[in-house]
mmCIF file of C-alpha atoms and ligand atoms in Angstrom:
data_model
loop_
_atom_site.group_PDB
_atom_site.id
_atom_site.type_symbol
_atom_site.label_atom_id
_atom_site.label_comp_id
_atom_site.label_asym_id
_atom_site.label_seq_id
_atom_site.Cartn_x
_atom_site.Cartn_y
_atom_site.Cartn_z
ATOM 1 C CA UNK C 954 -2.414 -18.564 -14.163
ATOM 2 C CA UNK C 955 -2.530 -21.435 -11.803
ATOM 3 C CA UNK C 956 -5.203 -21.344 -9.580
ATOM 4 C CA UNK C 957 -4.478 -24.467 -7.517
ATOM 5 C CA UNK C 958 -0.864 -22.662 -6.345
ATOM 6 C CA UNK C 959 -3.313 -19.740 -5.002
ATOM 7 C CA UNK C 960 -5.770 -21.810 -3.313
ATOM 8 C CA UNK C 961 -2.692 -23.761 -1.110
ATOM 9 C CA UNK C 962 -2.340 -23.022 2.269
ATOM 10 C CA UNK C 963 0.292 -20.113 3.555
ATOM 11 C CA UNK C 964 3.737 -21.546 4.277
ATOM 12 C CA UNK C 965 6.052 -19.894 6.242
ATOM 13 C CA UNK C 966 8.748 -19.712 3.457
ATOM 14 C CA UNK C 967 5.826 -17.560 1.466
ATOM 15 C CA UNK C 968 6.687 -14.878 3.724
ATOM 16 C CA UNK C 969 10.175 -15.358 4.866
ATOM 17 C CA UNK C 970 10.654 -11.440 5.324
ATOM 18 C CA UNK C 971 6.916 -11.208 7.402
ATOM 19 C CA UNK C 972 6.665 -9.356 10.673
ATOM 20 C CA UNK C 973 3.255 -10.957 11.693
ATOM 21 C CA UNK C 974 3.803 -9.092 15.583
ATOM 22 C CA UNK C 975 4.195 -5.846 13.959
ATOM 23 C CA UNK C 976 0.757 -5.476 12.479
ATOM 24 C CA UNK C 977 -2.530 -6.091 13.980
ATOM 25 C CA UNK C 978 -6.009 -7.059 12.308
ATOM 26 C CA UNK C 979 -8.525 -4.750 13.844
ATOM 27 C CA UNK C 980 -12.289 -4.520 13.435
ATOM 28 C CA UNK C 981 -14.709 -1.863 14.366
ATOM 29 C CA UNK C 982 -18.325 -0.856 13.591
ATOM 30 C CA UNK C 983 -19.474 2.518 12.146
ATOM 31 C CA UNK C 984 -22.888 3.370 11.914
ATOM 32 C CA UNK C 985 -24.675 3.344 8.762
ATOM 33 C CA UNK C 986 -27.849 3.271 6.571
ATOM 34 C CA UNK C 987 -29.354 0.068 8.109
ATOM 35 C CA UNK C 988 -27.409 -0.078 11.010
ATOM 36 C CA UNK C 989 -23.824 -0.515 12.264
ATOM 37 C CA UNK C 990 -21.678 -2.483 10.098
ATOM 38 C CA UNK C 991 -18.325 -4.243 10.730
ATOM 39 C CA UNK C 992 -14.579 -2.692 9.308
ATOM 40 C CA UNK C 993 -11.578 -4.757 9.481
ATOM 41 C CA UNK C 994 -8.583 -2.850 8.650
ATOM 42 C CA UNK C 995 -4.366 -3.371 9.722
ATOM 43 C CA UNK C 996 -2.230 -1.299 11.480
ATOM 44 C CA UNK C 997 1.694 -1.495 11.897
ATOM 45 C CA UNK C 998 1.938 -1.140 15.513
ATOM 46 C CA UNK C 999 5.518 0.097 15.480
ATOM 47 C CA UNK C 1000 4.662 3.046 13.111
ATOM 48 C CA UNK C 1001 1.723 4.009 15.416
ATOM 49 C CA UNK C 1002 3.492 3.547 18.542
ATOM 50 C CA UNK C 1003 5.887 6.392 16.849
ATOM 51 C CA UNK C 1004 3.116 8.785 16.740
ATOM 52 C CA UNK C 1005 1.766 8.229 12.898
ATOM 53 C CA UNK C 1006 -1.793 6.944 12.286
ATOM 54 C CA UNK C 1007 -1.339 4.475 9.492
ATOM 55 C CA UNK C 1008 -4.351 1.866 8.268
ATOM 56 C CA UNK C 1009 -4.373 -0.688 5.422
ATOM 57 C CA UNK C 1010 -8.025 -1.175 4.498
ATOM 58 C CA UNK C 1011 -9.591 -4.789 3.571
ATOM 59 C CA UNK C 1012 -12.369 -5.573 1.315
ATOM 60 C CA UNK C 1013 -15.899 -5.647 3.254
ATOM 61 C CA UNK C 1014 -17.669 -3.393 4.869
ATOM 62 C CA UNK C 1015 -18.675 -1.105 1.781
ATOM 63 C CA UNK C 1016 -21.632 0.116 -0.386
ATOM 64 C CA UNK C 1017 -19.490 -0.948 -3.397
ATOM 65 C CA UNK C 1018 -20.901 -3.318 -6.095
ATOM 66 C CA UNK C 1019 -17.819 -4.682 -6.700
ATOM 67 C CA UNK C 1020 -19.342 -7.490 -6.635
ATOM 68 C CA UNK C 1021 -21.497 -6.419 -3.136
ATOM 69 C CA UNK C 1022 -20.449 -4.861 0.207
ATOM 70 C CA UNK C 1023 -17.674 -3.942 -1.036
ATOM 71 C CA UNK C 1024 -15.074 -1.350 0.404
ATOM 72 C CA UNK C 1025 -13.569 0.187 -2.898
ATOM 73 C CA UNK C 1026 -12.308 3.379 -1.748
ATOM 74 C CA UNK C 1027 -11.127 4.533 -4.949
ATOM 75 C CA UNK C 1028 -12.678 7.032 -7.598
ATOM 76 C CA UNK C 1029 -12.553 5.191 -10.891
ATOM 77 C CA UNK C 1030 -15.095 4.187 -13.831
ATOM 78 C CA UNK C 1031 -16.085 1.042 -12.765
ATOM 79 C CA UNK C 1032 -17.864 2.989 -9.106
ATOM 80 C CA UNK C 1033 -19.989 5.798 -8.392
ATOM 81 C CA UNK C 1034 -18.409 8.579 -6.487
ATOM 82 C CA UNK C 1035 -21.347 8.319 -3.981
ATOM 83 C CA UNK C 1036 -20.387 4.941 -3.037
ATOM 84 C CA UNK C 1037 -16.657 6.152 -2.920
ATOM 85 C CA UNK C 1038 -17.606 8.650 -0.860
ATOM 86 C CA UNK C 1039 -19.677 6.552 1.485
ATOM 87 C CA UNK C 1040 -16.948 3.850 1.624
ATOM 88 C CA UNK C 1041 -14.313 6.452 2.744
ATOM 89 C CA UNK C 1042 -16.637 7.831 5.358
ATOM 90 C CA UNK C 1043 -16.244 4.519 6.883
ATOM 91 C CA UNK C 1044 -12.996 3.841 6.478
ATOM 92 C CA UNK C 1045 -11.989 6.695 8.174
ATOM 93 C CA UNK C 1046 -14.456 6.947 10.897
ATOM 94 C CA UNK C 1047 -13.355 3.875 12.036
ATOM 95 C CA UNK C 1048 -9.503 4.550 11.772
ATOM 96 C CA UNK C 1049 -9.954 7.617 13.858
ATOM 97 C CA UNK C 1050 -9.393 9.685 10.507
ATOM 98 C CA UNK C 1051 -12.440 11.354 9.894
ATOM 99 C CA UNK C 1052 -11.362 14.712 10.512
ATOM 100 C CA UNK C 1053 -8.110 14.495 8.505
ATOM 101 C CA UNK C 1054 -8.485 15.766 4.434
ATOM 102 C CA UNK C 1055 -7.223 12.422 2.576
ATOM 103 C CA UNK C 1056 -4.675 13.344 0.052
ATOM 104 C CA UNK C 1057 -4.560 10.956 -3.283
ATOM 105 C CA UNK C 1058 -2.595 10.668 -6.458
ATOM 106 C CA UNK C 1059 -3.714 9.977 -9.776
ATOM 107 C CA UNK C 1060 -0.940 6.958 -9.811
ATOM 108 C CA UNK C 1061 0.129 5.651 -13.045
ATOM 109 C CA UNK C 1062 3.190 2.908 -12.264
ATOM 110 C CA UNK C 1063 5.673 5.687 -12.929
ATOM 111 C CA UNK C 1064 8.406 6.358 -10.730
ATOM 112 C CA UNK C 1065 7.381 10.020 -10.041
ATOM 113 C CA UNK C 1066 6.970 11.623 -6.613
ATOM 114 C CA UNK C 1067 5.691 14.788 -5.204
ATOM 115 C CA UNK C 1068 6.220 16.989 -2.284
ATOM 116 C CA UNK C 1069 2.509 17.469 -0.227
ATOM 117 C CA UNK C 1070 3.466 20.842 1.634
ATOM 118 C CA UNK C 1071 -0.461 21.311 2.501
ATOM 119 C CA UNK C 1072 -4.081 19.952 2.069
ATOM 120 C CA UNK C 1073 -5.102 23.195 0.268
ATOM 121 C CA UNK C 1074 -2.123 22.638 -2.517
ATOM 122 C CA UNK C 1075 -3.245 19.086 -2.827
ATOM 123 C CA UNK C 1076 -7.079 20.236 -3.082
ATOM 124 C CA UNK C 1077 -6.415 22.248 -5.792
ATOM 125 C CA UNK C 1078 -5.417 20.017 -8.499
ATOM 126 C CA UNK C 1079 -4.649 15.984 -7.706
ATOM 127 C CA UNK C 1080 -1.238 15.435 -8.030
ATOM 128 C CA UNK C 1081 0.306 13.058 -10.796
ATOM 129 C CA UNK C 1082 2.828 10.758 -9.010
ATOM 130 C CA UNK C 1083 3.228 7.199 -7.343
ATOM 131 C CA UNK C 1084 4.559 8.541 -4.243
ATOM 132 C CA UNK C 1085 4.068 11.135 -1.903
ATOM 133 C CA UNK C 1086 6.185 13.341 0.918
ATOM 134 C CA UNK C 1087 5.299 15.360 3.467
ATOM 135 C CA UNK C 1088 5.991 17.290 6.740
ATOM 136 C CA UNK C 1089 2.815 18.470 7.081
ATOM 137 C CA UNK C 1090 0.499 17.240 10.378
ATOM 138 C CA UNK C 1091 -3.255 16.774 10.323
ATOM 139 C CA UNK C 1092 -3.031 15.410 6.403
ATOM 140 C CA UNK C 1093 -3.405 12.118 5.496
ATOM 141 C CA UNK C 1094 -1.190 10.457 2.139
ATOM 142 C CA UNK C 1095 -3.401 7.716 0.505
ATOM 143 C CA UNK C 1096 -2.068 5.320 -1.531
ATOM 144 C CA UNK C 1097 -4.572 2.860 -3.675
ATOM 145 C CA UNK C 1098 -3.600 -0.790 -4.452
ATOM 146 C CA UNK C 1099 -5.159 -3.996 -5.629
ATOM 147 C CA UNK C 1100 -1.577 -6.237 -6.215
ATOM 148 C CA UNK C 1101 0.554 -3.609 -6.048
ATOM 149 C CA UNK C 1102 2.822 -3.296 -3.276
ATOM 150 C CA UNK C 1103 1.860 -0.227 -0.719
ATOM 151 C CA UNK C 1104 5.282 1.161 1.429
ATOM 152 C CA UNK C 1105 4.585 4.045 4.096
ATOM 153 C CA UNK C 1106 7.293 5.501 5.883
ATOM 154 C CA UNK C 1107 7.736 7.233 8.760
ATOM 155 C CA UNK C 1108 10.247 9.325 10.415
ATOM 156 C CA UNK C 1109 9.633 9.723 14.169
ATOM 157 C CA UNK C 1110 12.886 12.469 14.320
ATOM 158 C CA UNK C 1111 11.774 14.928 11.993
ATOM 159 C CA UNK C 1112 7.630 13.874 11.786
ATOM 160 C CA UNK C 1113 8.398 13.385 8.009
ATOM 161 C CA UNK C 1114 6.319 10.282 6.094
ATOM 162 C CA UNK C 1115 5.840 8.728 2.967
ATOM 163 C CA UNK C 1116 3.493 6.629 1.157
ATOM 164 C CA UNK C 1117 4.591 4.642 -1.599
ATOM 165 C CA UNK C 1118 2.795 3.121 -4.791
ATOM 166 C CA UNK C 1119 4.877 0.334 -5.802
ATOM 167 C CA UNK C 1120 3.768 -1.755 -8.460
ATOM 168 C CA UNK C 1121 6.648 -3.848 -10.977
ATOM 169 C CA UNK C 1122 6.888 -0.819 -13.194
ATOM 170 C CA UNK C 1123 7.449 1.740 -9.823
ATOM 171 C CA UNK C 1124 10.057 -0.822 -8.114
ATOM 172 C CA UNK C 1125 11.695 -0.782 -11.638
ATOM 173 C CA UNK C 1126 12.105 2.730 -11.569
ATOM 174 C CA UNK C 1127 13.642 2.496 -8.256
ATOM 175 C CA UNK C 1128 10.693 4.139 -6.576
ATOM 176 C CA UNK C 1129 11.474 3.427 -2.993
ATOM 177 C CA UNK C 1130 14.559 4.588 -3.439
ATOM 178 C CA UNK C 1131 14.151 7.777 -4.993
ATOM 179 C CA UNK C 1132 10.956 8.589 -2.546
ATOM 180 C CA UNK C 1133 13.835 7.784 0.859
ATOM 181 C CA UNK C 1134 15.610 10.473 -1.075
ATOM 182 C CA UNK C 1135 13.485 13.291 -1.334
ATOM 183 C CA UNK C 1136 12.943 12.697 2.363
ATOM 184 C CA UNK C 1137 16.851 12.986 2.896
ATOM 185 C CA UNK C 1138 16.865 16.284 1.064
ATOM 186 C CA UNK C 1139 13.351 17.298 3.589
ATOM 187 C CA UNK C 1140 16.204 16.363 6.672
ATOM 188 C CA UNK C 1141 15.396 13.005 7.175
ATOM 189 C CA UNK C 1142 18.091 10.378 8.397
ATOM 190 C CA UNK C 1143 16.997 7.250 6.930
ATOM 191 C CA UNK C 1144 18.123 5.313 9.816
ATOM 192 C CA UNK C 1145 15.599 7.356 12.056
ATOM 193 C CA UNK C 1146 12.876 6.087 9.811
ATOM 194 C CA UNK C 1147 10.102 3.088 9.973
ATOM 195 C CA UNK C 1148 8.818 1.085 6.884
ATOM 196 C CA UNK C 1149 5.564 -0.545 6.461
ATOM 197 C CA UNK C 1150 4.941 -3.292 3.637
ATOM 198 C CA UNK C 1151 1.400 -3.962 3.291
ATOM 199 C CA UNK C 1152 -0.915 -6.819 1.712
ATOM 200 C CA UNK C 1153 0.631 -7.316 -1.762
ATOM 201 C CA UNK C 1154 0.700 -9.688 -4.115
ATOM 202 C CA UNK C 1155 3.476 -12.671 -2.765
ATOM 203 C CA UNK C 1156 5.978 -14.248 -4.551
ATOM 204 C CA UNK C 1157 3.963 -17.590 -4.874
ATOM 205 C CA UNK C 1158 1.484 -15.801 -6.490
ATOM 206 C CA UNK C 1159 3.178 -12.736 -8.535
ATOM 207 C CA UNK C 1160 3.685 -14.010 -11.797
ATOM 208 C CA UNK C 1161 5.677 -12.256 -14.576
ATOM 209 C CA UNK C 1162 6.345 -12.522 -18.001
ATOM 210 C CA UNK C 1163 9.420 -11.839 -20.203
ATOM 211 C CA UNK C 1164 8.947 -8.087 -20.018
ATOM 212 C CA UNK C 1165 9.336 -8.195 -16.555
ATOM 213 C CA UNK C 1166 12.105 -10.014 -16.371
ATOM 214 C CA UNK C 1167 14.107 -8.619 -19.171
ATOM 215 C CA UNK C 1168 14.072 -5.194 -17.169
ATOM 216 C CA UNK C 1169 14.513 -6.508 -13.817
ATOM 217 C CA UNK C 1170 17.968 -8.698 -14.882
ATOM 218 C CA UNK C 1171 19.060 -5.443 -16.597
ATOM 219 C CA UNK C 1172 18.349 -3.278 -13.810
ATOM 220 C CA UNK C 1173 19.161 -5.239 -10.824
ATOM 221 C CA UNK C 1174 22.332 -6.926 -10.010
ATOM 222 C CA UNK C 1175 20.697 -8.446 -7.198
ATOM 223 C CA UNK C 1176 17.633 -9.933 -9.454
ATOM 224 C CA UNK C 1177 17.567 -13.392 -8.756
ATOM 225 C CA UNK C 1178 17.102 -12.702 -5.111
ATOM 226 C CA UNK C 1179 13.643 -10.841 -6.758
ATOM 227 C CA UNK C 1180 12.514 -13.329 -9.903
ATOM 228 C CA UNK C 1181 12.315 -16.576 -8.618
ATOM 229 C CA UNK C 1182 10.705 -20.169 -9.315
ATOM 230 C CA UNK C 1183 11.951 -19.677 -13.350
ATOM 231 C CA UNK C 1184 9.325 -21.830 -15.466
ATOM 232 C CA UNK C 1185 9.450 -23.318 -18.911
ATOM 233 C CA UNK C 1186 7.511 -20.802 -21.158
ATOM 234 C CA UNK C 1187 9.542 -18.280 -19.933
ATOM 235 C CA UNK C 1188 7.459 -17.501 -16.995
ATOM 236 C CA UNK C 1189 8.929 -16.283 -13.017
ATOM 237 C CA UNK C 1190 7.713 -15.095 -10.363
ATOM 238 C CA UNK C 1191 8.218 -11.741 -8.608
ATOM 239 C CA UNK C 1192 9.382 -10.756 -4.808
ATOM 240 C CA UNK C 1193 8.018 -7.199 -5.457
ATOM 241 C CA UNK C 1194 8.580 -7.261 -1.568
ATOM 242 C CA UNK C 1195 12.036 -8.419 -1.499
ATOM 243 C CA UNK C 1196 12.496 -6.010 -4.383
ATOM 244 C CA UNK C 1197 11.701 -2.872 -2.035
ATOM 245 C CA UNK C 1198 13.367 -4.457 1.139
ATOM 246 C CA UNK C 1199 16.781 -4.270 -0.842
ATOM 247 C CA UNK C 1200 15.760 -0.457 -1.854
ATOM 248 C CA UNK C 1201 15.178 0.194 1.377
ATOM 249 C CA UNK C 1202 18.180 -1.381 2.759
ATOM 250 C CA UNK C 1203 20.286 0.421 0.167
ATOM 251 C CA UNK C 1204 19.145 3.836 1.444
ATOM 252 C CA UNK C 1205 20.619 2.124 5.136
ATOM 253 C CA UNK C 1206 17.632 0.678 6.433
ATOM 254 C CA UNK C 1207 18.371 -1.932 8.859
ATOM 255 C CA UNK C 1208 16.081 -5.382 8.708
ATOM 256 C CA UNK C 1209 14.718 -3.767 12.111
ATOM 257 C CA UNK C 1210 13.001 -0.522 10.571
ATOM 258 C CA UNK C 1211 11.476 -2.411 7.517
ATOM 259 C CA UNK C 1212 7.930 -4.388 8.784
ATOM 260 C CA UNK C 1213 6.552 -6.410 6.203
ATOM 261 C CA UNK C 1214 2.614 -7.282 6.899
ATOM 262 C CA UNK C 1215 2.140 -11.309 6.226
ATOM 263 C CA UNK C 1216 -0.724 -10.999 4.176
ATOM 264 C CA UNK C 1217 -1.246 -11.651 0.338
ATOM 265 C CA UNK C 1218 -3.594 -10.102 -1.828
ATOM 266 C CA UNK C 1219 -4.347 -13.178 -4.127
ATOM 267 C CA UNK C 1220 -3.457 -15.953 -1.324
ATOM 268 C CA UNK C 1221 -5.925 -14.024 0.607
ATOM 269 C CA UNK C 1222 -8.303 -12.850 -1.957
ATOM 270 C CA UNK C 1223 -11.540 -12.933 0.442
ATOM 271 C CA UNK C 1224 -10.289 -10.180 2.499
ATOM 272 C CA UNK C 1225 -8.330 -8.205 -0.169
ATOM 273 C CA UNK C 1226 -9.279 -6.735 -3.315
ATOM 274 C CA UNK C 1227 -6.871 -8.229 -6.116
ATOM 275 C CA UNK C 1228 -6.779 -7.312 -9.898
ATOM 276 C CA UNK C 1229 -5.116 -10.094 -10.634
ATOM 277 C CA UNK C 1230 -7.111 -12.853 -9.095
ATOM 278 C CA UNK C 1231 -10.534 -10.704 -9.925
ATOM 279 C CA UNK C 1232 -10.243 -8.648 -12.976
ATOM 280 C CA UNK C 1233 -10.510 -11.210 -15.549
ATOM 281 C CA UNK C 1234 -10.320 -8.852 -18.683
ATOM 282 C CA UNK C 1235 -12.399 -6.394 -17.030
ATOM 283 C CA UNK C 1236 -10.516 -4.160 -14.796
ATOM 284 C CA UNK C 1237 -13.652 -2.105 -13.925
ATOM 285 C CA UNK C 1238 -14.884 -4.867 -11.786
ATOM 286 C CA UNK C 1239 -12.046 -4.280 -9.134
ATOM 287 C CA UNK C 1240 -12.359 -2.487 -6.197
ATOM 288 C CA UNK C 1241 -9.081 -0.786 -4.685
ATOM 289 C CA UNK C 1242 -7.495 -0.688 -0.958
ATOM 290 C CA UNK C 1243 -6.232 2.027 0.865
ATOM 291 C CA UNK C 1244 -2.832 2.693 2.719
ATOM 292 C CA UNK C 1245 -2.841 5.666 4.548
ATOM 293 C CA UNK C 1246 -0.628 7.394 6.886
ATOM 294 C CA UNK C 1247 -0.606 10.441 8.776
ATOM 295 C CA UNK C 1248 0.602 12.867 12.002
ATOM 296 C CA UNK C 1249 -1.642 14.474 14.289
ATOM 297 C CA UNK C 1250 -1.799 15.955 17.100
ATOM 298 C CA UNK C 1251 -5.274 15.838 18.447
ATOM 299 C CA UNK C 1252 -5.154 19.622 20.092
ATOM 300 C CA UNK C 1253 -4.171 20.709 16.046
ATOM 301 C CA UNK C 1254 -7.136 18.522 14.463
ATOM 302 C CA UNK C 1255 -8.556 21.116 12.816
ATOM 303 C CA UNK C 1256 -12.283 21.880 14.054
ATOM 304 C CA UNK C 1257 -16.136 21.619 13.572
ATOM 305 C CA UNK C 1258 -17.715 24.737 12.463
HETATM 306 ZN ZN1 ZN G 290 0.208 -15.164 -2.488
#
């Protein structure tokens, strides 16, 4: 890879689809071991002005030695679940979240989705998909990124939301697509609905080989608006963003439901974990972020015994 293209400056044409206004950067301190320690995290205002509680989680702040501080809020081999567990304490103490059970997925790139219906089903057994549905309030859907693209939706009609895993494989398979329709058969007009993008891996950056472009040309008739900057070698680059804007569109999203947070994963590798900038041949060295989204109403939190 080059690294001189990632160390360049942002340019506006980077992020050409970006809705910098719609998401803030917040920071907040949580107490801990040691004393009170800093979280940044983003929110898509327009989502949260709707009534969801949605947070995209950066990289410091955690117990994590991945390589220190660091906020990996994912269960995998290369952490111990204590730190996990630590790291998610903060993360959703600070988000306002701490009373809401987090629901994950044991996400492998595939196009699959499931249907959350309660925190008890989900408790049971973790569910094997790449994107999640739900109705249910007082939940929370996780998704868990380094590079990958993470999509919540939200549907401010019918209280319906879904969080999205979208790596090149998912977007492929048409994930967005097929999660907007599961909502449509839960009742949801997707005109009704809001879209978050969050910090993902850009198309400067996103570099993909002749796999990736053999299936994207055969799958897309709109792929050269997605592969882009074609190299000798047989190398392109990937608008995995642009990819799930036109998904989203095609299920009759208008460009004012679809928010698409201006930050990159590699361009911005100190605040965001990214396995393609950091794993080197060792993906157990990577921490993950977190995309969450949920609907409460604070009289239904559910409470302290
Ligand atoms: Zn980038």
């Amino acid at each position: 890879m080059n690294n001189e293209l990632h160390d360049q400056p942002l340019h506006d044409d980077d992020f050409s689809l970006s809705d910098a206004e719609a998401f803030s950067l917040r920071e907040s301190e949580v107490e801990a071991e040691g004393g009170a320690v800093k979280i940044s995290y983003l929110v898509c205002e327009p989502l949260e002005e709707a009534g969801f509680l949605n947070a995209f989680s950066t990289r410091f702040g955690g117990v994590s030695r991945l390589p220190s501080e660091a906020l990996n809020l994912t269960n995998f081999k290369g952490d111990r679940p204590d730190n996990v567990a630590e790291n998610r304490r903060r993360f959703l103490k600070v988000i306002g979240a701490e009373a809401l059970p987090l629901i994950t997925a044991r996400q492998t790139h595939s196009s699959e989705r499931c249907v959350i219906e309660s925190a008890q089903q989900a408790a049971l057994s973790t569910p094997d998909c790449d994107a999640m549905t739900t109705r249910t309030k007082n939940i929370l859907l996780a998704i868990q990124t380094a590079d990958c693209l993470p999509v919540l939706i939200a549907d401010p009609q019918t209280g319906a939301m879904a969080a999205i895993h979208a790596g090149w494989r998912g977007t492929a398979g048409r994930i967005t697509e097929r999660t907007v329709a599961d909502l449509m058969r839960q009742g949801v007009n997707p005109r009704s609905c809001l879209a978050a993008l969050g910090p993902t891996a850009c198309a400067a950056c996103y570099e993909v080989g002749d796999e990736v472009i053999t299936r994207y040309k055969k799958e897309f008739g709109y792929w050269k608006k997605l592969l882009v900057n074609f190299q000798a070698g047989g190398k392109a680059h990937l608008d995995i963003r642009a990819a799930n804007v036109q998904q989203l569109a095609f299920c009759g999203f208008d460009e004012e439901q679809i928010f698409v947070a201006p930050y990159c994963t590699m361009h911005q590798n100190e605040m965001f974990f990214s396995y393609r900038k950091e794993a080197g041949g060792e993906p157990l060295k990577v921490g993950r972020l977190l995309s969450v989204i949920g609907k409460t109403r604070r009289e239904q939190l559910p409470r302290e015994v």
